[in-house]
Amino acid sequence: MIAPSQIAVTHLTEAQAKNELARLAELLAAANLAYHGKDTPEISDADYDAAKRRNAEIEARFPQLKHADSASDQVGAAPSDGFGKIAHEVRMLSLGNAFSDEDVEEFEGRIRSFLGLADDAPLALTAEPKIDGLSLSIRYENGKLVHAVTRGDGSVGENVTENALTIKDIPHVLEGAPEVLEVRGEVYMTHEDFADLNARYTARGGKSFANPRNAAAGSLRQLDASITADRPLHFFAYAWGALSAPLAETQMGAVERLASLGFQTNPLTQKFTDLQDLLAHYRSIEAQRATLGYDIDGVVYKVDDLALQARLGFRSTTPRWAIAHKFPAEKAWTRLEAIDIQVGRTGALSPVARLTPVTVGGVVVSNATLHNEDYIAGRDNTGAEIRGGKDIRVGDWVEVYRAGDVIPKISDVDLSKRSENARVFEFPDVCPECGSDAIRDEGDAVRRCTGGIICPAQAVEKLKHFVSRGAFDIDGLGAKQVEMFYHDEVLPIREPADIFTLRPRDAGQLARLKNRDGWGEKSAEKLFQAIEDRRVMPLNKVIFALGIRHVGESAGNLLARHYGTWDAFETAVTAAKPDTPEWDDLVSIDGVGAVMAGSLVAAFAQERERASIDRLVAELNVQPVEAPETDGSPVAGKVVVFTGTLEKMTRAEAKARAESLGAKVSGSVSGKTDLLVAGPGAGSKAKKAADLGVETIDEDGWLELIGDA
C-alpha cells in the first residue's frame, strides 16, 4: 500500500490526511528546533517550504483535521523553555496561497461576493513583497518598546526582547505613536550579510548556515543576546496587532504611518485599483527577485480599506482580506517508471506516478499525482483535451512541476522520446486490494471499488478515520495500531464496534494483550481506559466518525445542530427518500445538498453498513451537541431563511450573524421555518412563506430585531 506521504493531497482520504498531518507536524517541529534553536538545519529550505505547503493544503481540504497546535500556524519552533512566553493579544495568523493569476482573480471575486460589490465597483488592493524570514511582533506602550515576541504557535510566542533590541531597524522609542501599538513584520538577513556571516563562521571552524532565512531565525532565538548582536539582522514592518487608536483608514496609509514612526517598510509596496495592474506589479517584483538582495517567495495582496478588512474578517486560520501570491514552481523532465493504484477510504482508485528521481526546486522528486483515468488519457472530466490530448504511458519522458503539494504534478509529455513499444495505460476495472468490481458512476471523475467493508483498504482506512483526531481520537490507537489489530487473528478490530469490545474479548484470551511484544500491563490498561473514555461522545463527532462520503466535520456539526439527538438523526435519515418530508427537511439544511443527503441515505440503507452502525451505537452514549451561548438572542433556536437581495450586508454576512445568535439558517421555506428575511426581488420563497403563514420581515426589520440597526 502506498504511504500517505506519497499520495497527492487531492487523493488523500481523511484518515490518511490525519496521519500525514501527524507526520508533517513531527517533521516540521524537528526542523524548526534544528534551525531555530540549534542553528543546524536538518532539511533543505525547499524541503521545509514544501512540507509547510503540503500541511496547509491538507488542512485546506480537511479543515476538520486542523488542531490548535497546527504546524501551519508555526513559523518558529514552539516556545522554548529558555525563553519566557508571551500570549499575543491579537493572534498572528497565516495567509492563504495563490499560485496563478486565476487564483488571484478568484480571490478578488470572493471578496466582491462576500461584500456584495459589483464587478465595476472600486476595490483597492495593496501589493508587497513576501519576505522569507521570521515574523516578529513588537509592542510599544507610551512610545517605549515593552517586548518583542516571535510568532510561536500564533497564540503564544517567545520573549526575544533583548535580542530584538540589537536589530538596528527596530526603534527603541517612538514619537507620536498610539498609546499601545504592536508593530508586526519580518526579521531577515540580506544575501551579502549572509555570505559574510558564513565566511566568518567557517573561518572560525564553525558550521555554515543553510540559507538566510534559517540564519535569521536561529539568530533571533539565541539565548545570549550578544550572539544575536553579532549577526546582521534587519526588520521590515508591514502590519500591526493590538492598537489603542487606528494608524490610518487604509492599509497603505497605515504602512506609511509606520514609516513615519521610524520603521523600515518595503519600498516596493504599492496600491492598485486595477487587477491587471496589480498582476503586472507582481511580475515586476518577480523580475527583480534576483537583485533585491534579500529572499522573497511571492507577493502579498491585501484589501486596502481597513473598514472592509474588518467586515471580511477571518476564517479559522487565515484572513479573508489577504492572500500570498507565490512565485511559479520550478519544472524538470524525467522518466515515468510505473503507475501504481492507491485505494482510499471511500473506495476511490487513485493513480500515482513513480518517477526516476529528479531535483525540482531543490527537492528530489520520485512521485507525482496522476489524478484519475481521464487525466492519464489526456482529457478532463468533461472530455475536453488537456496537454494537447497527449496521454501518459509508462516509460514516457514527462515534465513535472511543484506548486502547493509536496507530491508534484505532470504538466507535459515529450512524444519524441516515446518508445514504439509504449502501451496505452489500461485503468483497472477491478480493485487491486480485494478484486471487487471498480465502477465509475455517471458524473464522477473517480472509479471506485464496490467491495465496501470487505475491501481491506477501505476497512482499514475507515477505522483510521474513526480514531482520528477530529473523530473519536482514542489515545494509543493510531494508524499503526489499527493496522495491527485489523490483521490480528486473535483479537481483531474489523469495524468500529470491535474497539469497544476489545477489553472483554482480551480478558477471555490466554495470550493477553499485555503480554505481547510492544505492550505491557500499563500500556494495555491505558488503551482500554482511553476506549472507555470515548463511550460518551457528542452527536457531531459520531456522525463525522462514521466516515460517510461527503460528510466532513463541518457537515457533522450542521446535522447534529439540526437534529439534536442520535435517535432523531437516525430516524430522519432512515426515512429520507426523495419526495418525502424527511428528505425535504434534510436537504433544506443550509450546507447539506442532494449529494451529501444521498450519501447519508445510502449508508443507512445498506444492510451491512447499517448493521455495523447499529452495533457501534449500541456501545455508545451519544450526547446532544451543546448549544451555543445565546442568552438574550431573539432568534436562538429559530429556523431563518434569507431570500432576495440584501442591501446592507451580503448573504454570507447575514448567515454568519444569524448562526452566531443561535439561529438555524435554512436554504428553503417549509412548515418548520420560523422567520423569512426578504429583500427586494424575493420570489417563490416569499410566496410560500405567505401561504404557510411564516413571519416575514425585510432587511431593516432583521437588523432591528438582532440589534444591529
XYZ file of C-alpha atoms in Angstrom:
709
model
C 0.000 0.000 0.000
C 1.262 3.484 -0.883
C 2.280 5.612 2.084
C 0.201 8.792 2.664
C 3.329 10.901 2.100
C 3.403 9.681 -1.495
C -0.235 10.494 -2.259
C -1.359 13.794 -3.749
C -3.397 15.941 -1.377
C -6.368 15.753 -3.755
C -6.448 11.969 -3.344
C -5.885 11.616 0.398
C -8.671 10.105 2.441
C -9.467 11.843 5.703
C -7.791 9.076 7.696
C -4.693 9.280 5.514
C -4.735 13.073 5.833
C -4.791 12.775 9.612
C -1.758 10.503 9.559
C 0.013 12.743 7.082
C -0.627 15.838 9.227
C 0.862 13.984 12.192
C 3.935 13.078 10.120
C 4.325 16.649 8.851
C 3.875 18.069 12.353
C 6.707 15.874 13.612
C 8.901 16.718 10.616
C 8.300 20.473 10.880
C 8.731 20.531 14.648
C 12.091 18.774 14.342
C 13.152 21.090 11.512
C 12.128 24.186 13.454
C 14.017 23.051 16.525
C 17.098 22.298 14.441
C 17.407 25.575 12.589
C 15.721 27.924 15.075
C 17.068 26.514 18.297
C 20.340 24.884 17.268
C 21.253 26.713 14.019
C 21.923 23.306 12.435
C 19.306 22.747 9.705
C 18.476 19.108 9.079
C 16.455 19.599 5.891
C 16.770 21.979 2.978
C 14.858 25.222 2.730
C 12.911 23.796 -0.199
C 12.028 20.658 1.789
C 10.814 22.819 4.663
C 8.672 25.029 2.432
C 7.266 22.038 0.567
C 6.268 20.310 3.805
C 4.726 23.529 5.111
C 2.729 23.977 1.921
C 1.553 20.356 1.948
C 0.451 20.781 5.543
C -1.571 23.871 4.608
C -3.083 22.191 1.547
C -4.228 19.199 3.597
C -5.786 21.475 6.197
C -7.495 23.476 3.449
C -9.050 20.276 2.069
C -9.741 18.761 5.510
C -10.355 21.758 7.818
C -11.869 19.396 10.363
C -8.434 17.844 10.934
C -6.736 21.114 11.824
C -5.997 21.416 15.510
C -4.846 24.170 17.813
C -1.144 23.399 17.541
C -1.209 23.045 13.754
C 2.151 23.280 12.021
C 0.649 25.763 9.540
C 0.357 28.313 12.362
C 4.001 27.949 13.358
C 6.909 29.773 11.776
C 9.433 29.099 14.513
C 9.566 26.281 16.993
C 7.179 26.069 19.916
C 8.219 28.456 22.699
C 11.436 27.147 24.221
C 11.973 26.662 27.924
C 14.905 29.019 27.508
C 12.609 31.929 26.688
C 9.738 33.497 28.546
C 6.356 33.010 26.917
C 4.042 35.862 25.999
C 0.499 35.483 24.672
C -0.377 37.595 21.650
C -3.231 39.968 22.402
C -4.198 39.652 18.744
C -3.426 36.223 17.276
C -0.853 36.034 14.474
C -2.460 34.027 11.673
C -1.102 32.620 8.424
C -2.019 33.530 4.848
C -3.780 31.572 2.159
C -1.799 30.972 -1.035
C -2.381 31.709 -4.722
C -0.252 30.085 -7.414
C -1.695 31.647 -10.578
C -3.360 34.768 -11.952
C -6.631 32.835 -11.932
C -6.234 32.177 -8.197
C -5.829 35.922 -7.636
C -8.880 36.682 -9.769
C -10.851 34.177 -7.690
C -9.559 35.867 -4.520
C -10.864 39.225 -5.715
C -14.124 37.601 -6.789
C -14.634 36.069 -3.335
C -14.079 39.468 -1.742
C -16.602 41.128 -4.039
C -19.105 38.341 -3.452
C -18.745 38.459 0.333
C -19.046 42.256 0.428
C -21.734 42.447 -2.248
C -19.613 44.634 -4.519
C -20.414 44.852 -8.218
C -17.718 43.874 -10.718
C -17.204 47.520 -11.675
C -17.253 48.867 -8.104
C -13.892 50.283 -6.964
C -11.787 47.904 -4.851
C -8.234 48.891 -3.922
C -5.618 46.253 -3.071
C -2.069 46.706 -1.837
C 0.823 44.550 -3.035
C 4.024 43.975 -1.055
C 6.921 41.505 -1.377
C 6.557 38.437 0.832
C 9.778 38.429 2.834
C 11.220 34.991 3.546
C 12.206 35.484 7.177
C 10.839 35.184 10.722
C 7.692 37.008 11.888
C 8.059 39.259 14.917
C 5.573 41.323 16.949
C 6.934 44.345 18.852
C 4.773 46.031 21.492
C 5.157 49.701 22.397
C 3.386 51.407 25.275
C 3.545 55.189 25.575
C 6.193 55.165 22.860
C 8.560 52.765 24.630
C 9.425 49.265 23.479
C 7.935 46.862 26.040
C 8.602 43.485 24.499
C 9.255 41.665 21.229
C 7.664 38.256 20.638
C 8.133 35.620 17.961
C 5.078 34.243 16.245
C 5.374 30.893 18.045
C 2.190 28.915 17.540
C 0.221 32.028 16.621
C -1.278 32.393 20.081
C 1.835 32.295 22.283
C 5.362 33.272 21.259
C 8.812 33.602 22.773
C 10.005 36.724 24.510
C 13.051 37.758 22.434
C 13.072 41.384 23.556
C 16.773 41.551 24.401
C 17.674 40.106 21.018
C 15.308 42.416 19.114
C 16.896 45.440 20.769
C 20.139 44.621 18.929
C 18.484 44.974 15.484
C 19.223 48.429 14.126
C 15.961 48.652 12.135
C 13.848 48.376 15.306
C 13.367 51.719 17.138
C 13.522 51.653 20.923
C 11.374 54.773 21.356
C 8.597 56.154 19.145
C 7.386 59.734 18.840
C 3.715 60.326 18.074
C 2.625 56.692 18.232
C -0.667 55.459 19.727
C -0.530 54.699 23.445
C -0.497 50.970 22.609
C 0.998 49.802 19.329
C 2.055 46.307 18.313
C 4.160 46.529 15.163
C 4.486 43.334 13.166
C 6.903 42.468 10.432
C 9.658 40.175 9.272
C 13.196 39.704 10.564
C 15.514 38.805 7.689
C 19.146 38.734 6.584
C 20.463 40.158 3.308
C 22.347 37.976 0.838
C 25.526 39.999 1.362
C 25.372 39.790 5.133
C 24.554 36.083 4.935
C 27.649 35.428 2.813
C 29.829 37.441 5.214
C 28.395 35.645 8.246
C 29.038 32.227 6.738
C 32.584 33.270 5.777
C 33.285 34.409 9.356
C 31.860 31.267 10.943
C 33.630 28.969 8.511
C 36.924 30.745 9.200
C 36.439 30.058 12.919
C 35.851 26.370 12.187
C 32.104 26.602 12.732
C 29.265 25.279 10.621
C 27.811 27.376 7.830
C 24.099 28.212 7.722
C 21.801 26.649 5.133
C 20.189 29.878 3.918
C 19.419 33.451 5.036
C 16.013 32.543 6.485
C 17.401 29.841 8.747
C 20.270 32.104 9.769
C 17.903 34.954 10.646
C 15.505 32.702 12.562
C 18.261 30.973 14.516
C 19.980 34.270 15.257
C 16.882 35.883 16.718
C 16.297 32.935 19.048
C 19.716 32.894 20.691
C 19.632 32.748 24.478
C 22.670 35.023 24.509
C 21.737 38.428 23.028
C 25.398 39.162 22.293
C 25.336 36.383 19.680
C 22.296 37.992 18.046
C 24.097 41.336 18.071
C 26.988 39.698 16.201
C 24.647 38.665 13.404
C 23.422 41.329 10.929
C 19.631 41.190 11.116
C 17.109 43.543 9.525
C 13.388 44.191 10.002
C 10.627 45.199 7.591
C 7.383 46.431 9.210
C 4.156 45.753 7.328
C 1.365 45.058 9.839
C 0.136 45.566 13.376
C -1.582 43.748 16.206
C -3.132 45.456 19.236
C -3.819 49.189 18.847
C -5.226 51.797 21.214
C -6.044 54.054 18.250
C -6.131 53.444 14.474
C -2.961 54.137 12.499
C -4.956 55.170 9.417
C -8.086 54.305 7.467
C -6.251 52.243 4.843
C -3.575 49.571 4.669
C -1.338 51.826 2.579
C -1.870 54.726 4.944
C -1.025 52.554 7.944
C 2.216 51.336 6.324
C 3.155 54.947 5.563
C 2.400 55.826 9.199
C 4.762 53.054 10.354
C 7.455 54.502 8.105
C 6.924 57.965 9.621
C 7.419 56.442 13.084
C 10.892 55.245 12.090
C 10.314 51.697 10.811
C 11.744 50.299 7.617
C 8.916 49.482 5.191
C 9.345 47.858 1.808
C 9.640 50.431 -1.000
C 8.014 48.034 -3.458
C 4.699 48.190 -1.580
C 2.073 49.838 -3.789
C -1.705 50.263 -4.053
C -3.766 49.320 -7.122
C -7.389 49.633 -8.178
C -6.994 47.611 -11.370
C -6.404 43.854 -11.121
C -4.238 43.727 -14.240
C -2.002 46.489 -12.872
C -1.724 44.506 -9.641
C -0.617 41.394 -11.535
C 1.813 43.447 -13.613
C 3.412 44.643 -10.367
C 3.696 41.015 -9.247
C 5.594 40.197 -12.439
C 7.781 43.279 -11.969
C 8.730 42.177 -8.460
C 9.351 38.648 -9.736
C 11.740 40.035 -12.376
C 13.650 41.921 -9.657
C 13.793 38.941 -7.319
C 17.413 38.040 -8.002
C 18.640 41.616 -7.498
C 16.713 42.651 -4.373
C 19.480 41.476 -2.043
C 17.121 39.530 0.241
C 14.882 36.480 -0.152
C 11.229 36.739 -1.102
C 8.936 33.923 -2.177
C 5.939 35.814 -3.507
C 3.802 38.938 -3.238
C 1.117 39.582 -0.603
C -2.134 41.271 -1.597
C -4.358 42.961 0.987
C -7.633 44.857 0.811
C -6.623 48.483 1.293
C -9.724 49.767 3.106
C -9.382 48.746 6.766
C -13.145 49.004 7.300
C -13.623 46.410 4.569
C -10.925 44.251 6.184
C -12.965 44.316 9.385
C -16.128 43.308 7.528
C -14.353 40.466 5.734
C -12.872 39.135 8.966
C -11.120 35.788 9.295
C -11.547 32.129 8.575
C -10.293 29.721 11.213
C -6.637 30.198 10.220
C -6.425 32.914 7.549
C -7.822 36.388 6.855
C -10.345 36.690 4.026
C -8.838 40.030 3.035
C -5.275 38.900 2.225
C -3.513 36.255 0.160
C 0.082 35.355 -0.732
C 0.701 35.029 -4.493
C 3.596 32.579 -4.615
C 6.147 32.556 -7.408
C 5.809 29.767 -10.015
C 7.032 26.313 -9.189
C 10.099 25.004 -10.952
C 9.882 22.282 -13.567
C 12.020 19.337 -14.687
C 11.889 16.395 -17.095
C 12.244 12.764 -16.008
C 11.103 9.240 -16.897
C 7.830 7.706 -15.731
C 8.806 4.258 -14.461
C 5.439 2.926 -13.290
C 1.833 3.823 -12.462
C 0.524 2.456 -9.157
C -3.079 2.456 -7.922
C -3.966 3.525 -4.378
C -7.353 2.584 -2.859
C -8.788 5.079 -0.391
C -11.396 5.033 2.386
C -14.286 5.739 0.007
C -13.025 3.114 -2.458
C -11.527 5.683 -4.824
C -8.816 4.276 -7.100
C -6.116 6.949 -7.314
C -3.181 6.623 -9.739
C 0.311 7.680 -8.651
C 3.271 8.124 -10.998
C 6.595 6.542 -9.978
C 9.408 8.620 -11.453
C 13.134 8.353 -11.953
C 14.233 10.712 -9.123
C 14.850 14.289 -10.294
C 15.530 17.552 -8.456
C 12.713 20.106 -8.825
C 13.043 23.389 -6.950
C 15.748 21.991 -4.679
C 13.721 18.883 -3.823
C 14.328 15.341 -5.081
C 11.049 14.144 -6.591
C 10.176 10.492 -7.218
C 6.351 10.541 -7.234
C 3.636 12.636 -8.875
C -0.141 12.650 -8.819
C -1.984 11.463 -11.912
C -5.417 12.485 -10.560
C -7.671 9.966 -12.369
C -8.043 7.880 -15.510
C -9.187 10.851 -17.628
C -6.058 12.786 -16.710
C -3.875 9.871 -17.796
C -5.797 9.669 -21.086
C -5.182 13.362 -21.840
C -8.609 14.802 -21.124
C -10.512 16.418 -18.284
C -13.697 15.011 -16.767
C -15.808 16.792 -19.412
C -13.943 15.092 -22.230
C -12.007 18.198 -23.282
C -8.342 17.755 -24.184
C -5.528 18.592 -21.766
C -1.833 18.585 -22.667
C -2.959 18.783 -26.291
C -4.649 15.409 -25.908
C -1.372 13.593 -25.138
C -1.893 10.550 -22.939
C 0.602 9.341 -20.334
C 2.288 5.944 -20.639
C 4.814 4.021 -18.581
C 8.296 4.774 -19.967
C 7.390 8.301 -21.126
C 9.543 11.350 -20.531
C 7.316 13.712 -18.551
C 7.609 17.275 -17.303
C 6.929 17.576 -13.585
C 6.324 20.709 -11.550
C 5.802 21.572 -7.923
C 3.165 24.006 -6.701
C 1.275 23.720 -3.413
C 1.853 20.000 -2.942
C 4.915 18.020 -1.929
C 3.714 15.439 -4.475
C 4.232 17.187 -7.844
C 2.076 17.158 -10.930
C 2.801 16.179 -14.532
C 2.342 19.056 -16.963
C 3.561 17.642 -20.287
C 4.769 14.567 -22.199
C 7.638 14.503 -24.732
C 6.223 12.337 -27.522
C 9.521 12.493 -29.439
C 11.078 10.281 -26.757
C 8.195 7.812 -26.513
C 9.149 4.189 -27.209
C 7.417 2.443 -30.083
C 6.533 -0.308 -27.625
C 4.880 2.038 -25.106
C 1.375 0.778 -24.345
C -1.709 2.820 -23.581
C -2.318 2.581 -19.823
C -5.391 0.499 -19.066
C -7.011 1.732 -15.892
C -8.120 -1.260 -13.765
C -11.821 -2.090 -13.562
C -11.278 -4.316 -10.525
C -9.933 -3.302 -7.118
C -6.252 -4.213 -6.710
C -6.842 -4.778 -2.985
C -9.877 -7.071 -2.929
C -10.692 -7.945 -6.553
C -14.184 -6.423 -6.429
C -15.544 -4.560 -9.433
C -14.321 -0.969 -9.676
C -17.032 1.135 -11.299
C -17.337 4.742 -12.328
C -20.716 6.363 -11.776
C -22.010 8.893 -14.252
C -20.735 12.351 -13.385
C -17.986 11.005 -11.107
C -14.374 11.586 -12.182
C -13.203 8.730 -9.963
C -13.540 4.948 -10.315
C -14.444 3.268 -7.034
C -14.202 -0.211 -5.543
C -17.605 -1.756 -4.812
C -16.226 -4.044 -2.117
C -17.191 -1.801 0.779
C -16.286 -3.279 4.150
C -14.966 -6.489 2.559
C -12.204 -4.419 0.937
C -9.218 -4.351 3.332
C -8.043 -0.958 2.072
C -11.419 0.664 2.723
C -11.966 -1.065 6.046
C -8.559 -0.112 7.427
C -8.853 3.476 6.221
C -12.345 3.797 7.695
C -11.028 2.559 11.045
C -8.120 5.011 10.893
C -10.602 7.787 10.188
C -12.789 6.648 13.080
C -9.956 7.026 15.608
C -8.579 10.240 14.058
C -8.275 13.498 15.994
C -11.445 15.091 14.614
C -13.440 11.935 15.351
C -13.048 9.646 18.402
C -9.343 10.497 18.917
C -8.550 7.413 21.005
C -5.170 7.772 22.719
C -2.960 4.780 21.979
C -5.000 3.634 18.982
C -3.402 5.326 15.988
C -2.823 4.255 12.403
C -0.120 1.765 13.322
C -2.229 0.066 15.988
C -5.291 -0.012 13.700
C -3.247 -1.855 11.068
C -2.027 -4.310 13.692
C -5.453 -5.070 15.177
C -7.160 -5.290 11.789
C -4.850 -8.117 10.713
C -4.793 -9.761 14.147
C -6.468 -13.188 14.124
C -6.808 -13.496 17.908
C -8.015 -10.014 18.875
C -9.198 -8.400 15.623
C -10.741 -4.973 15.099
C -12.624 -5.131 11.798
C -15.265 -2.463 12.472
C -15.649 0.420 14.968
C -17.848 -1.564 17.373
C -14.994 -4.051 17.829
C -12.967 -1.312 19.507
C -15.407 -1.152 22.407
C -15.447 -4.919 22.939
C -11.660 -5.131 22.987
C -11.285 -5.316 26.789
C -13.783 -8.151 27.413
C -12.506 -10.091 24.390
C -8.940 -9.697 25.650
C -9.975 -10.935 29.102
C -11.150 -14.190 27.546
C -7.849 -14.900 25.788
C -4.963 -16.994 27.058
C -2.494 -14.770 25.198
C -3.360 -11.390 26.705
C -2.548 -8.088 25.011
C -0.350 -7.054 27.934
C 1.970 -9.992 27.238
C 2.562 -9.216 23.568
C 5.716 -7.651 22.152
C 5.498 -3.876 22.330
C 2.816 -3.951 25.010
C 2.783 -4.207 28.766
C 0.252 -4.147 31.543
C 0.292 -0.352 31.807
C 0.086 0.343 28.080
C -2.718 -2.186 27.601
C -4.700 -0.786 30.516
C -4.109 2.753 29.246
C -5.581 1.778 25.875
C -8.599 0.084 27.448
C -9.260 3.153 29.610
C -8.877 5.503 26.634
C -11.512 3.443 24.830
C -13.839 3.577 27.840
C -13.420 7.356 27.972
C -14.810 7.586 24.436
C -18.057 5.734 25.073
C -19.694 9.085 25.796
C -19.412 11.194 22.632
C -21.261 14.206 21.206
C -23.512 13.585 18.231
C -21.489 15.675 15.780
C -18.327 13.623 16.350
C -20.191 10.334 15.996
C -21.678 11.427 12.659
C -18.280 12.568 11.374
C -16.521 9.430 12.637
C -18.778 7.144 10.576
C -16.711 8.120 7.545
C -19.681 8.536 5.210
C -18.667 10.001 1.877
C -19.118 13.800 1.592
C -19.835 14.106 5.339
C -16.948 16.016 6.882
C -16.591 17.540 10.326
C -18.456 20.743 9.465
C -21.309 18.691 7.985
C -21.391 16.627 11.164
C -21.840 19.830 13.132
C -24.650 21.018 10.836
C -26.519 17.733 11.087
C -26.061 17.484 14.841
C -27.348 21.018 15.416
C -30.348 20.369 13.179
C -31.487 17.027 14.599
C -30.263 17.363 18.164
C -30.177 13.678 19.125
C -28.974 10.422 17.589
C -32.493 8.958 17.584
C -33.878 11.960 15.696
C -30.982 11.894 13.228
C -31.184 8.138 12.641
C -34.970 8.154 12.248
C -34.893 11.042 9.785
C -32.071 9.692 7.619
C -33.595 6.198 7.558
C -36.938 7.586 6.412
C -35.487 10.137 3.992
C -36.299 9.271 0.394
C -36.801 11.726 -2.462
C -40.197 13.434 -2.290
C -40.654 12.629 1.401
C -40.905 15.283 4.157
C -37.782 13.825 5.780
C -35.799 14.252 2.542
C -37.040 17.827 2.065
C -36.067 18.617 5.645
C -32.616 17.087 5.191
C -31.739 18.987 2.011
C -33.164 22.217 3.446
C -30.272 22.377 5.935
C -28.026 25.160 4.678
C -24.794 23.400 3.690
C -26.380 19.980 3.075
C -27.184 19.351 -0.582
C -28.647 16.445 -2.501
C -25.253 14.772 -2.976
C -24.460 14.672 0.737
C -28.016 13.685 1.584
C -27.792 10.858 -0.929
C -24.610 9.549 0.698
C -26.226 9.597 4.135
C -29.358 7.835 2.960
C -27.348 5.235 1.019
C -25.151 4.456 4.037
C -28.143 3.824 6.296
C -29.931 1.855 3.570
C -27.104 -0.651 3.057
C -27.839 -3.622 5.262
C -24.259 -4.472 6.282
C -23.197 -0.861 6.853
C -26.362 -0.106 8.827
C -25.795 -3.189 10.974
C -22.234 -2.025 11.651
C -23.510 1.421 12.656
C -26.156 -0.085 14.938
C -23.568 -2.289 16.651
C -21.400 0.776 17.243
C -24.172 2.973 18.660
C -25.206 0.156 21.000
C -21.789 0.549 22.646
C -22.040 4.342 22.994
C -23.801 7.056 24.928
C -24.348 9.631 22.172
C -24.795 13.116 23.606
C -26.649 16.047 22.010
C -24.394 18.874 20.836
C -24.057 21.618 23.401
C -25.945 24.693 22.241
C -24.017 27.954 21.820
C -24.273 30.679 24.446
C -27.119 32.797 23.070
C -28.742 34.258 26.182
C -30.970 37.133 25.172
C -30.842 36.282 21.467
C -34.240 36.903 19.822
C -33.589 34.215 17.188
C -31.906 31.452 19.211
C -33.254 28.086 18.094
C -35.330 29.557 15.279
C -35.137 28.471 11.649
C -34.361 31.504 9.487
C -34.386 31.767 5.694
C -32.871 34.658 3.719
C -34.167 35.449 0.225
C -33.994 38.260 -2.284
C -31.280 40.916 -2.392
C -29.808 42.128 0.882
C -28.579 45.701 0.536
C -26.784 46.366 3.833
C -24.946 43.081 4.176
C -24.214 40.121 1.960
C -25.892 36.750 2.307
C -22.680 35.305 3.736
C -22.519 38.018 6.416
C -26.201 37.577 7.258
C -25.871 33.811 7.616
C -22.777 34.116 9.820
C -24.513 36.669 12.049
C -27.652 34.575 12.401
C -25.720 31.438 13.325
C -23.678 33.371 15.900
C -27.007 34.244 17.552
C -28.032 30.604 17.713
C -30.371 30.530 14.714
C -30.545 27.681 12.200
C -30.192 29.021 8.662
C -32.086 27.026 6.063
C -31.959 27.297 2.296
C -35.663 26.675 1.744
C -39.022 27.564 3.279
C -41.045 24.832 4.965
C -43.511 24.355 7.753
C -40.575 24.407 10.173
C -39.437 27.879 9.103
C -39.874 30.482 11.843
C -38.755 33.609 10.024
C -38.205 34.720 6.429
C -35.961 37.743 5.820
C -36.936 39.006 2.363
C -35.045 41.601 0.371
C -36.010 43.144 -2.976
C -36.596 40.514 -5.640
C -37.916 37.877 -3.242
C -39.883 35.389 -5.303
C -41.201 31.902 -4.702
C -39.851 31.674 -1.154
C -41.795 34.766 -0.114
C -44.965 33.373 -1.684
C -44.520 30.002 0.000
C -43.882 31.727 3.343
C -47.098 33.693 2.946
C -49.029 30.521 2.090
C -47.618 28.803 5.201
C -48.156 31.802 7.464
C -44.436 32.218 8.158
C -43.477 35.555 9.658
C -41.747 37.705 7.032
C -39.652 40.826 7.631
C -37.377 42.964 5.464
C -33.668 43.586 5.964
C -34.223 46.665 8.151
C -36.573 44.646 10.320
C -33.942 41.923 10.629
C -31.244 44.375 11.683
C -33.608 45.947 14.228
C -34.571 42.517 15.561
C -30.970 41.455 16.204
C -29.889 44.885 17.493
C -27.669 45.825 14.544
C -29.828 48.673 13.248
